[in-house]
Coordinates of C-alpha atoms and ligand atoms in Angstrom, one line a residue:
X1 CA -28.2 343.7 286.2
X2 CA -29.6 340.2 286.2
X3 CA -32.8 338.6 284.4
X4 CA -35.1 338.9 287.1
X5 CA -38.2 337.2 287.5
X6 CA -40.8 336.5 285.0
X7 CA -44.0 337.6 286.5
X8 CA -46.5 338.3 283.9
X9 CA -49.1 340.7 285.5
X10 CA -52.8 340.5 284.8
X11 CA -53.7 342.5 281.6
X12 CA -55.9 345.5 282.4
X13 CA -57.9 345.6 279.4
X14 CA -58.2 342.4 276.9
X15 CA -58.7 343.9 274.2
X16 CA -55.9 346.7 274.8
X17 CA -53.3 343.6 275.5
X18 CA -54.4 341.6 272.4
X19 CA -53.1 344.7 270.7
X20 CA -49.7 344.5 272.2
X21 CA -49.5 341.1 271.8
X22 CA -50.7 341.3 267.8
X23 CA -47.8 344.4 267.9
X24 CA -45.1 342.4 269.3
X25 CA -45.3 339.2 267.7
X26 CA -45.6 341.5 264.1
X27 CA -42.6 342.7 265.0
X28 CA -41.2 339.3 266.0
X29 CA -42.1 337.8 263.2
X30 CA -41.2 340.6 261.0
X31 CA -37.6 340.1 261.8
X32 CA -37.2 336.1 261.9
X33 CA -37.9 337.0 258.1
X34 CA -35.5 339.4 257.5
X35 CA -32.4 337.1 259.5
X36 CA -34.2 334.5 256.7
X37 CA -33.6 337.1 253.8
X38 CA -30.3 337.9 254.9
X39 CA -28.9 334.4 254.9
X40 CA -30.3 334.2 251.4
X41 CA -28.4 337.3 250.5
X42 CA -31.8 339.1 249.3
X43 CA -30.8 341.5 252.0
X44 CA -27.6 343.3 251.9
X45 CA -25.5 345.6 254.1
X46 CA -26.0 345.5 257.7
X47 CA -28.7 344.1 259.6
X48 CA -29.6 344.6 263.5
X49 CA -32.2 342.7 265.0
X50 CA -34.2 344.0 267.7
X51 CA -35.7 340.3 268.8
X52 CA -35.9 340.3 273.0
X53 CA -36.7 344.0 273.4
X54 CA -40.2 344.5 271.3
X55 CA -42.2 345.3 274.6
X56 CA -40.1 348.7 274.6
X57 CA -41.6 350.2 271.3
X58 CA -44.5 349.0 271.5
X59 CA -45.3 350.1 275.0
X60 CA -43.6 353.5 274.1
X61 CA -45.7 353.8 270.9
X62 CA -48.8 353.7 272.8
X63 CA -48.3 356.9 274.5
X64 CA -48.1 359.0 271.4
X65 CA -50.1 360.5 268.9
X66 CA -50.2 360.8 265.3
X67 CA -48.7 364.7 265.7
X68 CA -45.7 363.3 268.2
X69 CA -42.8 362.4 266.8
X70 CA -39.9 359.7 266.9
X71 CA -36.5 359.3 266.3
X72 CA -34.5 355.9 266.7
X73 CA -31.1 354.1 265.7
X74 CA -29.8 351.4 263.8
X75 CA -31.7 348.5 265.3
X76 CA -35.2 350.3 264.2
X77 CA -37.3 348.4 262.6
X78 CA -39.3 347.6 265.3
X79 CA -40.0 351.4 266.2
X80 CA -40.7 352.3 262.3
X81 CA -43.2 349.4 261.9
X82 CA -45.0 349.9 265.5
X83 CA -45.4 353.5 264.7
X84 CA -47.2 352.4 262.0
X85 CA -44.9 352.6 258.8
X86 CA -45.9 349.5 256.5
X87 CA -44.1 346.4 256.2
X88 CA -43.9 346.5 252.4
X89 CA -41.9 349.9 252.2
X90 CA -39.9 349.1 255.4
X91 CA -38.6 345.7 253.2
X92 CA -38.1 346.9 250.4
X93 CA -35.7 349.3 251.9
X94 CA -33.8 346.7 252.8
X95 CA -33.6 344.9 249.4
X96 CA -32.3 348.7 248.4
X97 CA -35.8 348.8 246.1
X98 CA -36.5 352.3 245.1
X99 CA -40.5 351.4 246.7
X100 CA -38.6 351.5 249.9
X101 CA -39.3 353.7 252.7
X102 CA -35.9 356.0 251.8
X103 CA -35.9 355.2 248.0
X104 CA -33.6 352.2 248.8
X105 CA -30.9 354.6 249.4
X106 CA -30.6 354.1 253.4
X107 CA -30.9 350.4 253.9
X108 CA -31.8 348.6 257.5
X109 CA -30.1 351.2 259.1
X110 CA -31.9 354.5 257.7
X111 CA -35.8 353.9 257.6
X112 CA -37.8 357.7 257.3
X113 CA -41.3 358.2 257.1
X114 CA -42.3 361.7 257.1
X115 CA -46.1 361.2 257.2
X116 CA -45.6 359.2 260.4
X117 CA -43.1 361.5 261.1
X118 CA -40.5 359.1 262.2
X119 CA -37.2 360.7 261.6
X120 CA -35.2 357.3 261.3
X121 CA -33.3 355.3 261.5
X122 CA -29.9 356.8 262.4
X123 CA -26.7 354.9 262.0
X124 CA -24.2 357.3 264.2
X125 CA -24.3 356.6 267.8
X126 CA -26.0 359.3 269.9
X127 CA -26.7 360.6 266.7
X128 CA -31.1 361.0 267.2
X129 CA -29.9 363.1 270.4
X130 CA -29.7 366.4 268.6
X131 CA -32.4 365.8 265.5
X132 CA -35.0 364.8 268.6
X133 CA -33.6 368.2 270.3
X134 CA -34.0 370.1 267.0
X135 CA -37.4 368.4 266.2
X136 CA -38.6 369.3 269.9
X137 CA -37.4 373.1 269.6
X138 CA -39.3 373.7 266.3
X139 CA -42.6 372.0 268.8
X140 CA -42.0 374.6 271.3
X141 CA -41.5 377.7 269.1
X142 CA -44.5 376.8 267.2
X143 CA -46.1 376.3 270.8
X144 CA -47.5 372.9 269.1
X145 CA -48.0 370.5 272.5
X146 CA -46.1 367.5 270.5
X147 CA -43.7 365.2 272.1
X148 CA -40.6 364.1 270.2
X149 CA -39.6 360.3 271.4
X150 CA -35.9 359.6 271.3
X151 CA -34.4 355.5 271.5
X152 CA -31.5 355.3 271.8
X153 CA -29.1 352.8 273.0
X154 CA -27.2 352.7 276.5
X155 CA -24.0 353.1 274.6
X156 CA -25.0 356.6 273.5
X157 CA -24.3 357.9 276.9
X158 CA -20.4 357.7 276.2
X159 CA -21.1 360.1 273.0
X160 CA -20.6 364.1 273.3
X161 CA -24.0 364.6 271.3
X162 CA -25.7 362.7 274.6
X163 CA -24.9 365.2 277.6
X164 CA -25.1 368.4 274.9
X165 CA -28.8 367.1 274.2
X166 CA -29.6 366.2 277.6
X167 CA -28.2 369.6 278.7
X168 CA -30.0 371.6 276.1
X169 CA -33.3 369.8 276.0
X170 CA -33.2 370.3 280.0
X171 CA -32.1 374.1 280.2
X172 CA -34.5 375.0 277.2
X173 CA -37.3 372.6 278.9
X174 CA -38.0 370.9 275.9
X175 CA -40.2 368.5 275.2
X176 CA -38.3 365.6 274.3
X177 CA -38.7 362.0 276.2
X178 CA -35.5 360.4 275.9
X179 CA -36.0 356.7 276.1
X180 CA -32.7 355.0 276.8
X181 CA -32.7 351.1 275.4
X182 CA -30.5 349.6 278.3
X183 CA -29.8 346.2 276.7
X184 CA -26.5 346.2 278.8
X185 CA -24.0 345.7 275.7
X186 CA -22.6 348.0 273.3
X187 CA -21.6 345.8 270.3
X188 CA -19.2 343.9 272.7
X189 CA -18.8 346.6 275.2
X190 CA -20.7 346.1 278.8
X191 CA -21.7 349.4 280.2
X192 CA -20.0 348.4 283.5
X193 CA -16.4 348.6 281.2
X194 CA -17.1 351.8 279.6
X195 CA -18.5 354.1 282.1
X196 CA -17.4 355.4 285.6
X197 CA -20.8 356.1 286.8
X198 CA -23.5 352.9 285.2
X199 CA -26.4 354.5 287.1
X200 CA -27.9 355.8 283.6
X201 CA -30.9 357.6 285.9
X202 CA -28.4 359.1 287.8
X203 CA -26.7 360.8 284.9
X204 CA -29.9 361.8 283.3
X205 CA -30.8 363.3 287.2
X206 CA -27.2 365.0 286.8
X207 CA -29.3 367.6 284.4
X208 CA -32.0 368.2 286.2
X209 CA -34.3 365.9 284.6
X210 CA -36.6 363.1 286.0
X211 CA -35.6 359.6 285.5
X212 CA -37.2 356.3 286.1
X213 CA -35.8 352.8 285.6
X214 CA -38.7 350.6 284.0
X215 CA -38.9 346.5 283.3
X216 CA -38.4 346.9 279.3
X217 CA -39.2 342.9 279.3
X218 CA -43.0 343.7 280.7
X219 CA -44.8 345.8 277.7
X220 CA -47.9 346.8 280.7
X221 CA -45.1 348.4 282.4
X222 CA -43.4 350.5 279.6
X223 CA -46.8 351.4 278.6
X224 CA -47.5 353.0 281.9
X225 CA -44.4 354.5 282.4
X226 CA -44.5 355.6 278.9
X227 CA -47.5 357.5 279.6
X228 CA -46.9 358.9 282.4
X229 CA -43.7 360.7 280.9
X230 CA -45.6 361.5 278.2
X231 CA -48.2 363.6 280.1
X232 CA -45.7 365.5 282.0
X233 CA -43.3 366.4 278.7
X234 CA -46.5 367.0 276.6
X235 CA -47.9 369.6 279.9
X236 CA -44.9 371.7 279.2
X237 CA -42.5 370.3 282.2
X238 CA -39.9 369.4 279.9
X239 CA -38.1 366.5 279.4
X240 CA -38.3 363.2 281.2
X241 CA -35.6 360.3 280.8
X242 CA -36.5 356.6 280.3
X243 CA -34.1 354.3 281.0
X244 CA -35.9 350.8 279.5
X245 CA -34.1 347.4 281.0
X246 CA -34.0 344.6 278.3
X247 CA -32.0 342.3 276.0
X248 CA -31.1 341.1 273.1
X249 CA -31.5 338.0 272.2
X250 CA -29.2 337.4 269.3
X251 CA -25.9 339.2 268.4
X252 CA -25.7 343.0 268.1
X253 CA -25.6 342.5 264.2
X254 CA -25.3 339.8 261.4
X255 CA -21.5 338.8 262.1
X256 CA -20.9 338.5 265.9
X257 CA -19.5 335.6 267.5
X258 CA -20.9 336.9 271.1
X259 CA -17.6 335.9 273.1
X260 CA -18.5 339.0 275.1
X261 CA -21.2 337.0 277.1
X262 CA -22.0 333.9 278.8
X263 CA -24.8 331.5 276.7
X264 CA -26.5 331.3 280.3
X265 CA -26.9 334.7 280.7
X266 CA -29.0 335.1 277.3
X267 CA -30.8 331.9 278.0
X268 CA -31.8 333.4 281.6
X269 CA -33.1 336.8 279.7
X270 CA -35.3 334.5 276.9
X271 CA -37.2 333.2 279.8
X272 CA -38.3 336.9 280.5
X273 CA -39.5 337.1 276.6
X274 CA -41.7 340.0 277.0
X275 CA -44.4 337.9 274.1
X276 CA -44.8 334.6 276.0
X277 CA -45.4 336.4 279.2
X278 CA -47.8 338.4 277.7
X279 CA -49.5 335.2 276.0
X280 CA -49.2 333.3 279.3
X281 CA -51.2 336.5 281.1
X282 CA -54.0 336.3 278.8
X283 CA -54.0 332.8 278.6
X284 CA -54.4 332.5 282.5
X285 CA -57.2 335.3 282.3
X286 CA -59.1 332.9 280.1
X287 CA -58.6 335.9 277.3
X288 CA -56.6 333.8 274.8
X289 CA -56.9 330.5 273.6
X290 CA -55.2 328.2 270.5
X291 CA -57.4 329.2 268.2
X292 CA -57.4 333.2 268.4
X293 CA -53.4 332.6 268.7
X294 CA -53.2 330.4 265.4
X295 CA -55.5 333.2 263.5
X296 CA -53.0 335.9 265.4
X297 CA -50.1 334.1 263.6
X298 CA -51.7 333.6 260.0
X299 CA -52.9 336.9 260.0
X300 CA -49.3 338.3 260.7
X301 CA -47.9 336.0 258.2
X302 CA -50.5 337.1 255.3
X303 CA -48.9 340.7 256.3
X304 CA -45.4 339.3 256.2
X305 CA -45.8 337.3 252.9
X306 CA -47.5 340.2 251.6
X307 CA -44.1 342.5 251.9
X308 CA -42.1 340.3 250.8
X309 CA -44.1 340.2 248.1
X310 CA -43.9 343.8 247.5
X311 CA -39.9 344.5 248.1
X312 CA -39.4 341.3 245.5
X313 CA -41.8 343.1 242.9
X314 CA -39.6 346.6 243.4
X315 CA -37.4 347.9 241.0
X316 CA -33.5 349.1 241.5
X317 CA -33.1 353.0 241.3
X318 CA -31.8 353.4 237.6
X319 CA -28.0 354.0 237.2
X320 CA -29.0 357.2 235.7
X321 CA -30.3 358.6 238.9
X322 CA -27.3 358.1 241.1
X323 CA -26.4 361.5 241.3
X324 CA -30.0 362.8 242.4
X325 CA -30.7 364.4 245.7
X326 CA -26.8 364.6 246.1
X327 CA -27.4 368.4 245.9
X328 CA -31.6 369.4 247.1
X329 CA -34.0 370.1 244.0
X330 CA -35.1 373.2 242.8
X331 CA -38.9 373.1 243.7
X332 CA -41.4 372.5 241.1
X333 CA -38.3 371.8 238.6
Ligands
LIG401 C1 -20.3 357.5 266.7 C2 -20.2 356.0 266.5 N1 -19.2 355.3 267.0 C3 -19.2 353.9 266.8 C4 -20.1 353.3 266.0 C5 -20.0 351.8 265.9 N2 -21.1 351.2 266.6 C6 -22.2 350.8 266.0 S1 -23.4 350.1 267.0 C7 -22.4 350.4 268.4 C8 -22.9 350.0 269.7 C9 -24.0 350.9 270.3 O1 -24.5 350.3 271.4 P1 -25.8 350.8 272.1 O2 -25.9 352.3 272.0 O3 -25.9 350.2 273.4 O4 -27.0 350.2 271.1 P2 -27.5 348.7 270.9 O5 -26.7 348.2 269.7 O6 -27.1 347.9 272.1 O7 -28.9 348.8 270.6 C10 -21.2 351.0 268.0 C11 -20.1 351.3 268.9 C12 -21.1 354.1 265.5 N3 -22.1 353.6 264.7 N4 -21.2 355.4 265.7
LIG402 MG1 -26.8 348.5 274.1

């Protein structure tokens, strides 16, 4: 798969599209931070960036409700703060604060939110498969018309847990949409090294299920797919596989030299970066100008400064508690 062009469509809707843009550039910016927090060592553990492939949450987010639900990996932070966790908590998980989203106890890798139910943050690969299975069987025995989103990377499709979920959500006809983050590597693996068949539609069509390729570097595009797949899993037709084309801009985690690919091929997918495109559609449009950008940008920083703020002002889980939540809690004790 190469770049491709960068062709930024006209935005349907202005106001819709400043949205996006406000939603990626959070998300953008959001990050820079964090690779800033990291080098200072405020930040601990490991740390993915998703920088390069914010057009996919965000355009996936907008065809969901507040009762759908969402399930991602390690390289989340994107999804969690798109579906609308706050900043603050999301940080301070990552300093390991008990204010965090998870008590400080999960780290980059394991943000939860129940009331946006967004069921993490999971750190085993292929892992979400089976809780966004689970999560979508509980929907359709409570015959609640919910859909249960599932990211997951491209290298998830070389994991057991992928073809037992895709076979179970598809024989059940569950509603679960499956939205497969093709960013072509797995840590240093390409897909074309690992798998026999690198059509990832064709395996998804291999259980009965629709499929669509979609541009993951145009956010207009995911959003339409998005909702499209959404209406048909939400109208009881079952499942529906994404499989979202993008890239990452910088290495898979905080150590990674990148010998696995050529500087030319990353520079080649930047010039795709789904947030300049978007800017340069609105700008041609006459929709967005210097000014409206520059408030964009201090407004996002205000939020950015303001969880930085927050995770700095947290407090360590006492010693003393360690051992909690090791076994569950008797209720009301
Ligand atoms: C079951 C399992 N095997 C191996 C790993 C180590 N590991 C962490 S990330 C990763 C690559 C996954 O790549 P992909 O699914 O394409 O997601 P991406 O990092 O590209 O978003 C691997 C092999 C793991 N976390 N879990
Ligand atoms: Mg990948």
């Amino acid at each position: 798969m190469t770049a491709g062009s960068a062709a930024p469509r006209p935005p349907p809707d202005a106001a819709h599209a400043a949205a996006l843009l406000r939603e990626m550039l959070r998300i953008r910016r959001f990050e820079e931070k964090c690779a800033e927090l990291y080098s200072a060592a405020r930040i601990r553990g490991f740390l993915h960036l998703y920088i390069g492939e914010e057009a996919v949450a965000v355009g996936v987010m907008q065809a969901l409700g507040p009762e759908d639900a969402v399930v991602a990996t390690y390289r989340e932070h994107g999804h969690a703060l798109a579906r609308g966790v706050p900043a603050g908590p999301i940080l301070a998980e990552m300093y390991g604060k008990l204010e965090g989203c998870s008590r400080g106890r999960g780290g980059s890798m394991h943000l939860f939110s129940a009331k946006q139910r967004f069921y993490g943050g999971n750190a085993i690969v292929g892992g979400g498969l089976p809780v966004a299975v689970g999560l979508a069987l509980a929907d359709a025995m409570q015959r609640q018309p919910r859909v249960t989103a599932c990211f997951f990377g491209e290298g998830a499709v070389a994991e057991g847990e992928f073809h037992e979920s895709m076979n179970l959500a598809a024989l059940w006809s569950l509603p679960v949409l499956f939205c497969c983050e093709n960013n072509l590597y797995a840590m240093g693996t390409a897909l074309a090294l690992s798998e026999s068949e690198s059509d990832l539609c064709l395996k998804a069509a291999s259980y009965g299920m629709p499929a669509w390729p979609v541009d993951g570097m145009d956010v207009l595009a995911v959003e339409e797919a998005a909702r499209r797949a959404a209406l048909a899993v939400r109208s009881g037709g079952g499942p529906v596989f994404l499989e979202l084309r993008t890239y990452r801009f910088r290495a898979h985690s905080m150590f990674d030299p990148q010998l696995y690919r050529e500087k030319a091929e990353v520079e080649a997918w930047k010039q795709r970066d789904p947030i300049p495109a978007l800017e340069a559609a609105l700008r041609e449009q006459g929709l967005l100008g210097d000014a409206e950008l520059a408030r964009l940008e201090a407004e996002i920083g205000e939020e950015i400064a303001g969880a930085v703020a927050f995770a700095e002002a947290g407090t360590l889980e006492p010693v003393s508690e360690l051992e909690r939540f090791v076994y569950s809690e008797r209720r009301g004790a």
